[in-house]
XYZ file of C-alpha atoms in Angstrom:
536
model
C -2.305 5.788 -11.575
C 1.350 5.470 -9.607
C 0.859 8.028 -6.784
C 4.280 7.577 -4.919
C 7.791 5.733 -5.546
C 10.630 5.176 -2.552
C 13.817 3.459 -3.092
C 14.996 0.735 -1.019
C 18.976 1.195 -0.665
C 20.680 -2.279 -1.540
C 21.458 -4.298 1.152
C 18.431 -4.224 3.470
C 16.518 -7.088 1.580
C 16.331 -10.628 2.341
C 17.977 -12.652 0.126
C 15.528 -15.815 0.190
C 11.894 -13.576 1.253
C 9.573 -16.244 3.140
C 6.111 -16.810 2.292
C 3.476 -15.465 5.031
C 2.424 -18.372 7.490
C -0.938 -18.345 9.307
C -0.291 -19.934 12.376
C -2.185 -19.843 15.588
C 0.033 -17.120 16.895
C -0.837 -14.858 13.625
C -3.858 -15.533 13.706
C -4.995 -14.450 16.992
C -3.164 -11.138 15.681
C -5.074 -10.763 13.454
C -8.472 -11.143 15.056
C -7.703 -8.849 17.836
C -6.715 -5.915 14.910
C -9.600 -6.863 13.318
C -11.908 -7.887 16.002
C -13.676 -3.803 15.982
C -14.245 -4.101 12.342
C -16.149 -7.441 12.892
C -18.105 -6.014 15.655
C -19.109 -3.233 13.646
C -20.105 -5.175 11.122
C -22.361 -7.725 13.102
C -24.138 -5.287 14.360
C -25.305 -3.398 10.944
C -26.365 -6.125 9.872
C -28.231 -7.038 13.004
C -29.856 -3.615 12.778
C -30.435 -4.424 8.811
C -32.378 -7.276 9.620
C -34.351 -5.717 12.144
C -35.496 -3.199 9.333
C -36.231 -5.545 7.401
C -38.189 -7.179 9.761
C -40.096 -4.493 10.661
C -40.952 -3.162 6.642
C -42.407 -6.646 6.428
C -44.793 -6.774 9.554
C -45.623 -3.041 8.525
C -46.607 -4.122 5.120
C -48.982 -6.954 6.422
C -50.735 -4.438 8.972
C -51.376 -2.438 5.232
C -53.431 -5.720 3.748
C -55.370 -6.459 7.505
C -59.197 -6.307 6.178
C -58.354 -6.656 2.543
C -59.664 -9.554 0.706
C -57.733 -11.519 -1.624
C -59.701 -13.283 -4.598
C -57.928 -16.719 -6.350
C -58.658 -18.297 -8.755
C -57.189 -22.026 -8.617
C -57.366 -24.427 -11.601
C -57.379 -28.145 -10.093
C -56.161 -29.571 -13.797
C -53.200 -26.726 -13.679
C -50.832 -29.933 -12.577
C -52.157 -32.261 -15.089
C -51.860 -29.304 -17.981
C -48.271 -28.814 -16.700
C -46.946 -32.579 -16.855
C -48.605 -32.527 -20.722
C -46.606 -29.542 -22.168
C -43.477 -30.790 -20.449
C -43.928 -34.591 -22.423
C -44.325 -32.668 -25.782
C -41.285 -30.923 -25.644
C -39.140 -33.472 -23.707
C -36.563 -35.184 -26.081
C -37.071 -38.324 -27.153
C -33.388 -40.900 -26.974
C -32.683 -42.308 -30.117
C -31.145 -45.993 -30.745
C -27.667 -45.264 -31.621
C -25.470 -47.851 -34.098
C -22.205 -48.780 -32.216
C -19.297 -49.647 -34.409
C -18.388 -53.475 -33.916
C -15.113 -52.562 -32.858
C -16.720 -50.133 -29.407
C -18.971 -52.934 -28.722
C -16.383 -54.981 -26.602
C -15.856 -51.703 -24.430
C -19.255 -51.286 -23.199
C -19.622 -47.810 -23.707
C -23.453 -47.767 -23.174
C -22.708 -49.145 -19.431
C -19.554 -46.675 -19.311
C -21.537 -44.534 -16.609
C -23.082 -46.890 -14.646
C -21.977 -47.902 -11.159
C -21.488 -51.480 -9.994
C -22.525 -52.946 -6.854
C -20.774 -53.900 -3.728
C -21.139 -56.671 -1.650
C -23.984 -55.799 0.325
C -25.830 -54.504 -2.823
C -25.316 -51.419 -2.849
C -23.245 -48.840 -5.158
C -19.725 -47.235 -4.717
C -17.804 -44.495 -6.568
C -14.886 -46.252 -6.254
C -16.036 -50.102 -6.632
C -13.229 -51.377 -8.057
C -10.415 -49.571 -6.397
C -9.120 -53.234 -4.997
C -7.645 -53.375 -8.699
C -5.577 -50.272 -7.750
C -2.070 -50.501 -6.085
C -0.693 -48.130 -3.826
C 2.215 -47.203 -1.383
C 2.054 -45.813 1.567
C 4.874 -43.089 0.855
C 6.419 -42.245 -2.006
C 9.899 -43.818 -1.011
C 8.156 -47.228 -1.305
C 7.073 -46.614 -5.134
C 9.420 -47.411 -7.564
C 7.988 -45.136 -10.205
C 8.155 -41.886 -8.414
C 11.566 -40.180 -8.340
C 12.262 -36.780 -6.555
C 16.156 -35.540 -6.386
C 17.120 -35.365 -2.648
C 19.151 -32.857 -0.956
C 22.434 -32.545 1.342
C 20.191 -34.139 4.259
C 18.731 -36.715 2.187
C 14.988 -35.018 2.641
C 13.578 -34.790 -0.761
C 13.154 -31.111 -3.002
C 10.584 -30.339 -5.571
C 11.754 -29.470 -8.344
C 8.863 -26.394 -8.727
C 9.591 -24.929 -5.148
C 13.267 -24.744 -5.895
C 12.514 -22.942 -9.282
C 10.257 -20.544 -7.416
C 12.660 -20.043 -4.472
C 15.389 -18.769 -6.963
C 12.664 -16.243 -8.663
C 12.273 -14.968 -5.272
C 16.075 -14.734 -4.708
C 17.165 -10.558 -4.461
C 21.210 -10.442 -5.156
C 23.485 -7.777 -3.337
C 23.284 -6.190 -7.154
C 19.672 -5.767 -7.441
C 17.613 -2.399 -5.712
C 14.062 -2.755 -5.040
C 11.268 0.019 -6.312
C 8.045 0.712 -4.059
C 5.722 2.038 -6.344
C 1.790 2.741 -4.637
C -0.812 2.260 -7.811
C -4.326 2.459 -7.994
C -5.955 0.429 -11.340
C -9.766 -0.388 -11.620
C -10.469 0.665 -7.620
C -8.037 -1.393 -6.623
C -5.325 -0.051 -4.378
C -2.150 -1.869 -4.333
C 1.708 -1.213 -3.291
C 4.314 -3.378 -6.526
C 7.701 -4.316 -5.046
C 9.732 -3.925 -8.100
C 13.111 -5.288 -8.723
C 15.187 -3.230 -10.209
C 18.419 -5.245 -11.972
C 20.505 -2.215 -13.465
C 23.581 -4.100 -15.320
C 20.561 -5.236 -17.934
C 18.026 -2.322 -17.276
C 15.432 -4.975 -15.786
C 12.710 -4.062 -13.989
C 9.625 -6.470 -12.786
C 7.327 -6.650 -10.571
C 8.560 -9.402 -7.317
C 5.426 -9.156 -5.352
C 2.507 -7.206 -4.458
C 0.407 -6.081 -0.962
C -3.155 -4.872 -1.488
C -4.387 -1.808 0.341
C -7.345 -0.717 2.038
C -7.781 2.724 0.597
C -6.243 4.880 -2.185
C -2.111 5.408 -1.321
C -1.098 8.933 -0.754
C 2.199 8.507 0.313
C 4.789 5.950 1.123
C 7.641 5.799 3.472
C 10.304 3.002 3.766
C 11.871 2.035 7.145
C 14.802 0.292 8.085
C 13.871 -0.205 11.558
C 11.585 -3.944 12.778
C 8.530 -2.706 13.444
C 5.489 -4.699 15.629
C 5.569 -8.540 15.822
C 8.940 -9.273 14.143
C 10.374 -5.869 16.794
C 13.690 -7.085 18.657
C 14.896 -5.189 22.042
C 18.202 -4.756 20.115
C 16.426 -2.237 17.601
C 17.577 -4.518 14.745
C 18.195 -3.583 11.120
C 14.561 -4.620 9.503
C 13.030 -3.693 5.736
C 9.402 -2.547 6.257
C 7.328 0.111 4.112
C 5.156 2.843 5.842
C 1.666 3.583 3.562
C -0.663 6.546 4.296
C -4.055 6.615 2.156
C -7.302 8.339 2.371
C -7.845 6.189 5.544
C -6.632 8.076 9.002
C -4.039 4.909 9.502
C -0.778 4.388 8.598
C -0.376 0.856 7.683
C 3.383 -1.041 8.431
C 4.211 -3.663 5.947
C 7.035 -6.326 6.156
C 8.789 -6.147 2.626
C 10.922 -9.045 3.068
C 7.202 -11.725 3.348
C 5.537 -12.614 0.331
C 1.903 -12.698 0.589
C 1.083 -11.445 3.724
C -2.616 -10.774 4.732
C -2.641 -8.024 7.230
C 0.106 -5.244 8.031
C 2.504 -6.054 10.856
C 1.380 -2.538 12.926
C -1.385 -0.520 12.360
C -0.526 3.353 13.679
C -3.858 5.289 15.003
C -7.196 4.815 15.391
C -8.802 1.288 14.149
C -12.149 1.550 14.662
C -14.066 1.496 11.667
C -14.764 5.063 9.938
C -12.811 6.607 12.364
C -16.326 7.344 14.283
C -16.765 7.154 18.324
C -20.298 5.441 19.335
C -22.074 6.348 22.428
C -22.038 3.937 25.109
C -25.643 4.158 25.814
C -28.290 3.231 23.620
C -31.992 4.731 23.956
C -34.489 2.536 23.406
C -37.199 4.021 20.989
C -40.742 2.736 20.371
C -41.891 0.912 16.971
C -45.523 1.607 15.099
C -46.787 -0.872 17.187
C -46.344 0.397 20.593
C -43.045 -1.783 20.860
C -39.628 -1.031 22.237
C -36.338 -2.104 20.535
C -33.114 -0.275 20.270
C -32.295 2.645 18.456
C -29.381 2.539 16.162
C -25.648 3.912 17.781
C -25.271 7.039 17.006
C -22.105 8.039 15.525
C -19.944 11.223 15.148
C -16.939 12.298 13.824
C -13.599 12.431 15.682
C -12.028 15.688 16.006
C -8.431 16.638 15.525
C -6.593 14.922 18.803
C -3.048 14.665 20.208
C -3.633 10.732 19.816
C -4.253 9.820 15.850
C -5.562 11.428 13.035
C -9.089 11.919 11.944
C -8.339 12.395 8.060
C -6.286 10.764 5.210
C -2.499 10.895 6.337
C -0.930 12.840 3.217
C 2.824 12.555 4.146
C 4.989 10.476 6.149
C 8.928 10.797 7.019
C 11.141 8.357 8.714
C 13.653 9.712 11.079
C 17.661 8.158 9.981
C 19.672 9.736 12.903
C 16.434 8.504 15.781
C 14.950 5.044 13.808
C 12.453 4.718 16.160
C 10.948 8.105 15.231
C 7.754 8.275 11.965
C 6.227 12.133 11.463
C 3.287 12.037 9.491
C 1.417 14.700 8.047
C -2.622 14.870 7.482
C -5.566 16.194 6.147
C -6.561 17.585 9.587
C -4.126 19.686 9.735
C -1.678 17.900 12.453
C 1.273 16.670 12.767
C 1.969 13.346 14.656
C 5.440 11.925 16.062
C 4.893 7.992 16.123
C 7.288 5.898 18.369
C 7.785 2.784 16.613
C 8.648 0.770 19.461
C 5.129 1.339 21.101
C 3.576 2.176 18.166
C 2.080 4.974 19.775
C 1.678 8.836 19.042
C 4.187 10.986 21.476
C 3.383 14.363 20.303
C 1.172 16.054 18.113
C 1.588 19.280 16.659
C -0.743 22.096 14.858
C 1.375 24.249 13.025
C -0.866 24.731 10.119
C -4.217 26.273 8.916
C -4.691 23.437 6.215
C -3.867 20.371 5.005
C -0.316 19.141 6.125
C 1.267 18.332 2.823
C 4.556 17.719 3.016
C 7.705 16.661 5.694
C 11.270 16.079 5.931
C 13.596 15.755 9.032
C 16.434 17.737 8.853
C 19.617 15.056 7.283
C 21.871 16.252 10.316
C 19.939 17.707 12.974
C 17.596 14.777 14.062
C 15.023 16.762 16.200
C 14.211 19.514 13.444
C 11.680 19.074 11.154
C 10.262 20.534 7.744
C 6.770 21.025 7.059
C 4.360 22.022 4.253
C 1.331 23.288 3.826
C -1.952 23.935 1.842
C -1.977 26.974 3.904
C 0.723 28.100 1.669
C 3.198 28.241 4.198
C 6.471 25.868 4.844
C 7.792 25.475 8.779
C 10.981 24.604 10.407
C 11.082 23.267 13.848
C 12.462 21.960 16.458
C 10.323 19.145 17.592
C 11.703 18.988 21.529
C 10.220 22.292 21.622
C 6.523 23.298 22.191
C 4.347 23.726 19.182
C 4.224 27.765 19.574
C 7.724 27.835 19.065
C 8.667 27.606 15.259
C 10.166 29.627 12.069
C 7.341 30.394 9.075
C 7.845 31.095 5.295
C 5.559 31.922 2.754
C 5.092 30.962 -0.989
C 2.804 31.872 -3.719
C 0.373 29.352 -3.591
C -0.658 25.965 -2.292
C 2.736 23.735 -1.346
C 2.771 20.391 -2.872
C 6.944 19.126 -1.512
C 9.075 20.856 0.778
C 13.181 19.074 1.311
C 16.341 19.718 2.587
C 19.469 20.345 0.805
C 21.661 17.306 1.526
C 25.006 18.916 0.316
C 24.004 22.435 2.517
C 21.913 21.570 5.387
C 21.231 25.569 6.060
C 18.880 25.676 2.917
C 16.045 23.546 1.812
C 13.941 23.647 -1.670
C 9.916 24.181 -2.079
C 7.812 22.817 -5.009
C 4.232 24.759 -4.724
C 1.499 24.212 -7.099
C 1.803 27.592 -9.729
C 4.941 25.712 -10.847
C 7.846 27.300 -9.168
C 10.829 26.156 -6.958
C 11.843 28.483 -4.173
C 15.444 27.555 -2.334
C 14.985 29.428 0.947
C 18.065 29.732 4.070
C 16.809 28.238 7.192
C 18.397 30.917 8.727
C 16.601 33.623 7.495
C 13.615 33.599 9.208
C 11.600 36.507 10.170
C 8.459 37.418 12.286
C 6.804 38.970 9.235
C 6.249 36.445 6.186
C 6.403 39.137 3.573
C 10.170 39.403 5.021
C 11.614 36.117 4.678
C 12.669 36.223 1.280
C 13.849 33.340 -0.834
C 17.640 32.762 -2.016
C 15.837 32.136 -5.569
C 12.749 31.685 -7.329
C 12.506 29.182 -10.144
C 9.783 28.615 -12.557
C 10.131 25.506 -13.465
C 6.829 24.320 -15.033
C 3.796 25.721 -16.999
C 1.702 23.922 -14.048
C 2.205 22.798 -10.779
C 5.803 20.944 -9.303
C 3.801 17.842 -8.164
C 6.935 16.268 -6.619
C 11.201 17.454 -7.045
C 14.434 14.974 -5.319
C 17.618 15.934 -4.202
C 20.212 14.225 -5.334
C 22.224 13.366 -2.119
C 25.298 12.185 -4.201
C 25.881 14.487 -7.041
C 25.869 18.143 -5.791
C 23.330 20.058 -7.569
C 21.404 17.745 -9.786
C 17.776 18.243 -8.277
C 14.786 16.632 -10.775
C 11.657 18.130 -10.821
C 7.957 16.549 -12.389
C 4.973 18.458 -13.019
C 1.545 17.486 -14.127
C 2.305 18.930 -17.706
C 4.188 15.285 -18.201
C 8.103 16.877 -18.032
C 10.265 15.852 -16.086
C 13.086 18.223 -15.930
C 16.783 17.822 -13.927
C 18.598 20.749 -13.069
C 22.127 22.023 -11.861
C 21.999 24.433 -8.960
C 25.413 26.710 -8.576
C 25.935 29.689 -6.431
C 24.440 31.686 -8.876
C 21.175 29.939 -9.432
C 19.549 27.396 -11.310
C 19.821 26.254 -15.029
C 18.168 23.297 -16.673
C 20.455 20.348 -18.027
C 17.398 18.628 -19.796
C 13.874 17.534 -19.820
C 12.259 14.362 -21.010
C 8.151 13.318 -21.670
C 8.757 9.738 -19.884
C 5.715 8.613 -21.390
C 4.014 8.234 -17.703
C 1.209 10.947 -18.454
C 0.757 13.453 -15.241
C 4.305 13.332 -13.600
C 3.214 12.468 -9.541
C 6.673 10.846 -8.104
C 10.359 11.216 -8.792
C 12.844 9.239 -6.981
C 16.783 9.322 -6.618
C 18.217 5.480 -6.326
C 20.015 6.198 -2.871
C 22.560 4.128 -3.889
C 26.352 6.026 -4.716
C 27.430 3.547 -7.393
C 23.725 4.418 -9.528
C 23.214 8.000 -8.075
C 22.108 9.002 -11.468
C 19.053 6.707 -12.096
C 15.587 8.292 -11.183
C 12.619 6.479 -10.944
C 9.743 8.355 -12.266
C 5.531 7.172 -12.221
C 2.490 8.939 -13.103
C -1.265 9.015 -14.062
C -0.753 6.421 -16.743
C 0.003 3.964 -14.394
C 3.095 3.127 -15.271
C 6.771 3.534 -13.850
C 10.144 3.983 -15.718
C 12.943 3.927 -14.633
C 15.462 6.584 -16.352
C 19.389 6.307 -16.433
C 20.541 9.524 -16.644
C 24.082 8.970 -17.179
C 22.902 8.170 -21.153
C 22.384 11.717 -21.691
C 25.247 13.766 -22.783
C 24.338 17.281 -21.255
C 23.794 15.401 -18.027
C 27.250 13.569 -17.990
C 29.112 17.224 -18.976
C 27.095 18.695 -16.152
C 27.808 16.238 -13.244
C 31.058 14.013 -13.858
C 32.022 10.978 -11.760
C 34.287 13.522 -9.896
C 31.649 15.298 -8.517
C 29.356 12.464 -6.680
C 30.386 13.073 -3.201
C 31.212 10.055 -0.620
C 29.322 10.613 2.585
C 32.173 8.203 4.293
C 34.977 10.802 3.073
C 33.065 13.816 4.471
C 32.440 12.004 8.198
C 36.025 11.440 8.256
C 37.007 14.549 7.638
């Protein structure tokens, strides 16, 4: 199954990605991120084998005093060696043609001596010529480059299958097949509709959500906060793992955010000694507990993550323990923590102007706005039907922002609206979109209006909000089963292609603009240029 999609806007990829080198510096990266895991590890098994040890001796202490009879046969061997001769194959003389005789072949496999008698592999390599560098032989011919340093022909042909053009837009698309947990880099080439796979980075744990960021992140950081491409993962593990888009075939994320000792579990430092069946002493196993909810990292599977635009160093996620976290990216450490919530923390989205608020949802069935400068007491509450599965802003009217909740509605609420009693705050409108729940919705950010919403009953259905309300343009069965992610390209020139993935496993991508009732209902006229409203 596909359980998220993100869009990376054009112009953030490498042209030429490189492939992932394991030098000494990377590698003593790695083994310090890794180093608790291998700890752990050592140690389990140290405590397996003392287990083991210690089922064994108990299970000779059981036979002590018993008496054993055997029974040997001293002609067992000779009986043996018999039964083995009368079924052992007997070689056959074989007739060799007169024409294979001056070849040898029954010698073919037999080794000749050297000079001191004894037999080599390769005995007659002195019949062999060979060069010292392929310059010197005059049968091998590579093509050389500007510098006169030679090119293989293969590399070259891989190096331009690599190459991403100023054209192309690149999918992130988290998918789970056969308990395998992966996140696809798709490119997506638009003037022919093609979209493949350019690499892959396996995952620890199943993806829940995925985040990209524009900002360098961990060992490739720069003081001058440069421009970077780098994807943000949270899965069932308390982590959030921060991959480098632009390296093929990297082993290990460049930053790990939270807490990475193994099962998220704190051991004791002591360890009481305990006494065995035979009056020994040895150590007891650690004993381990789980973490509670902390202002430091989570404790449960991070459900939703959102990259700041206006502060780039900023990463809210949202988790299972109910918490909120602010990461700084340039420590890659947690700076606040927040508990606005009774549940699961679903769902979050900074505000697209105002860089310190932030939206959040809930299982609790409640959505939050707040300012995050502010202490965690102080925040505005709504309230919707039933569980929230995606809460965003509106991009064209930052004063309202949409909720998808899991009976199938969309409510559009005013930010401004709030009230001290939930059953107060009413919505602008109510929507009922689907017959089951709105597992994900997008904004359009271009194209005023044109939201698309996908629900678990495989639709996927865009709509044009006016003053007055909603109305449906169209819906479409994209042939992905259970509809889990829908995705706007970012980009102004394709603001009508959505990217859509589901239980099936597979992702299409859908050009909108092919559809008649969507082309009547948004015209080129209406995609809005961000540049022209700054500037004015």
């Amino acid at each position: 199954m596909i359980s998220g999609t993100t869009w990376v806007p054009r112009g953030f990829a490498a042209e030429f990605p490189t492939q992932y080198e394991l030098d000494d510096g990377e590698l003593d990266r790695i083994s310090k991120l890794a180093q608790l895991r291998l700890d752990d590890a050592l140690e389990d098994l140290e405590h397996a084998h003392e287990d083991e040890a210690s089922e064994v001796e108990e299970d000779f202490e059981k036979r002590d005093g018993e008496e054993d009879t055997f029974v040997i046969d001293v002609n067992a061997d000779e009986k043996m060696k018999e039964e083995v001769e009368s079924v052992e194959p007997k070689t056959q003389a074989v007739d060799i043609d007169d024409d294979l005789k001056e070849y040898d072949l029954e010698n073919y496999d037999a080794e000749t001596a050297t000079a001191d008698g004894s037999l080599s592999m390769f005995s007659n390599i002195q019949s062999l010529a060979y060069y010292r560098s392929t310059d010197e032989d005059p049968y091998i011919v590579l093509p050389k480059g500007k510098d006169g340093q030679q090119i293989d022909d293969i590399d070259e042909e891989e190096r331009e299958e690599l190459q991403i053009l100023d054209t192309d837009s690149l999918l992130l698309v988290t998918k789970t097949e056969d308990n395998l947990s992966h996140m696809e880099v798709y490119v997506y080439e638009e003037s022919e509709a093609n979209l493949y796979v350019h690499h892959d980075i396996l995952l620890p744990s199943f993806p829940l959500c995925v985040e990209w960021l524009d900002v360098r992140v961990g060992r490739t950081r720069t003081a001058d906060n440069q421009q970077g491409n780098f994807a943000a993962i949270g899965t069932f593990e308390p982590t959030i793992e921060i991959w480098n888009l632009d390296v093929i075939d990297e082993m290990y994320p460049d930053a790990i955010l939270g807490n990475t000792s193994p099962n998220n579990e704190v051991m004791l430092d002591e360890e009481p000694m305990v006494k065995t069946k035979k009056g020994k002493k040895k150590k007891a196993k650690k004993i381990h507990s789980k973490q509670k909810a902390n202002d430091k990292f989570h404790v449960d599977a991070v459900l939703a993550l959102s990259s700041n635009r206006l502060h780039r160093n900023l990463l809210a996620s949202g988790s299972a323990d109910k918490t909120i976290k602010l990461w700084d990216l340039s420590t890659l450490n947690c700076a606040r923590s927040y508990a606005f919530h009774d549940d699961k923390v679903c769902s979050l989205a900074w505000h697209p102007e105002e860089g310190t608020v932030l939206l959040t949802g809930s299982y609790d069935r409640t959505v939050v706005a707040s300012d995050m400068r502010l202490p965690d007491t102080q925040y505005r509450r709504w309230a919707v039907d039933t569980d929230v599965e995606s809460a965003k802003w509106d991009s064209h009217d930052t004063n309202y922002f949409y909720v998808s909740t899991e009976g199938g509605r969309v409510y559009y609420f005013d930010a401004r609206n709030a009230s001290s009693s939930l059953a107060k705050a009413k919505p602008v409108w109510t929507l009922q979109a689907h017959d089951s729940e709105v597992s994900t919705f997008d904004v359009n950010k271009h194209i005023k209006g044109l939201i698309a919403t996908g629900s678990t009953d495989q639709q996927v259905k865009l709509w044009n909000v006016s003053p007055t309300g909603p109305s449906m343009i169209t819906t479409r069965d994209m042939g992905v089963g259970k509809v889990f992610s829908v995705s706007w390209l970012p980009d102004k020139d394709s603001a009508r292609t959505l990217a859509v993935g589901g239980s099936n496993g597979v992702v299409q991508v859908w050009n909108t603009k092919t559809n008649g009732s969507v082309r009547m209902a948004a015209d080129d006229e209406d995609i809005e240029d961000e540049d022209d409203e700054e500037e004015a």
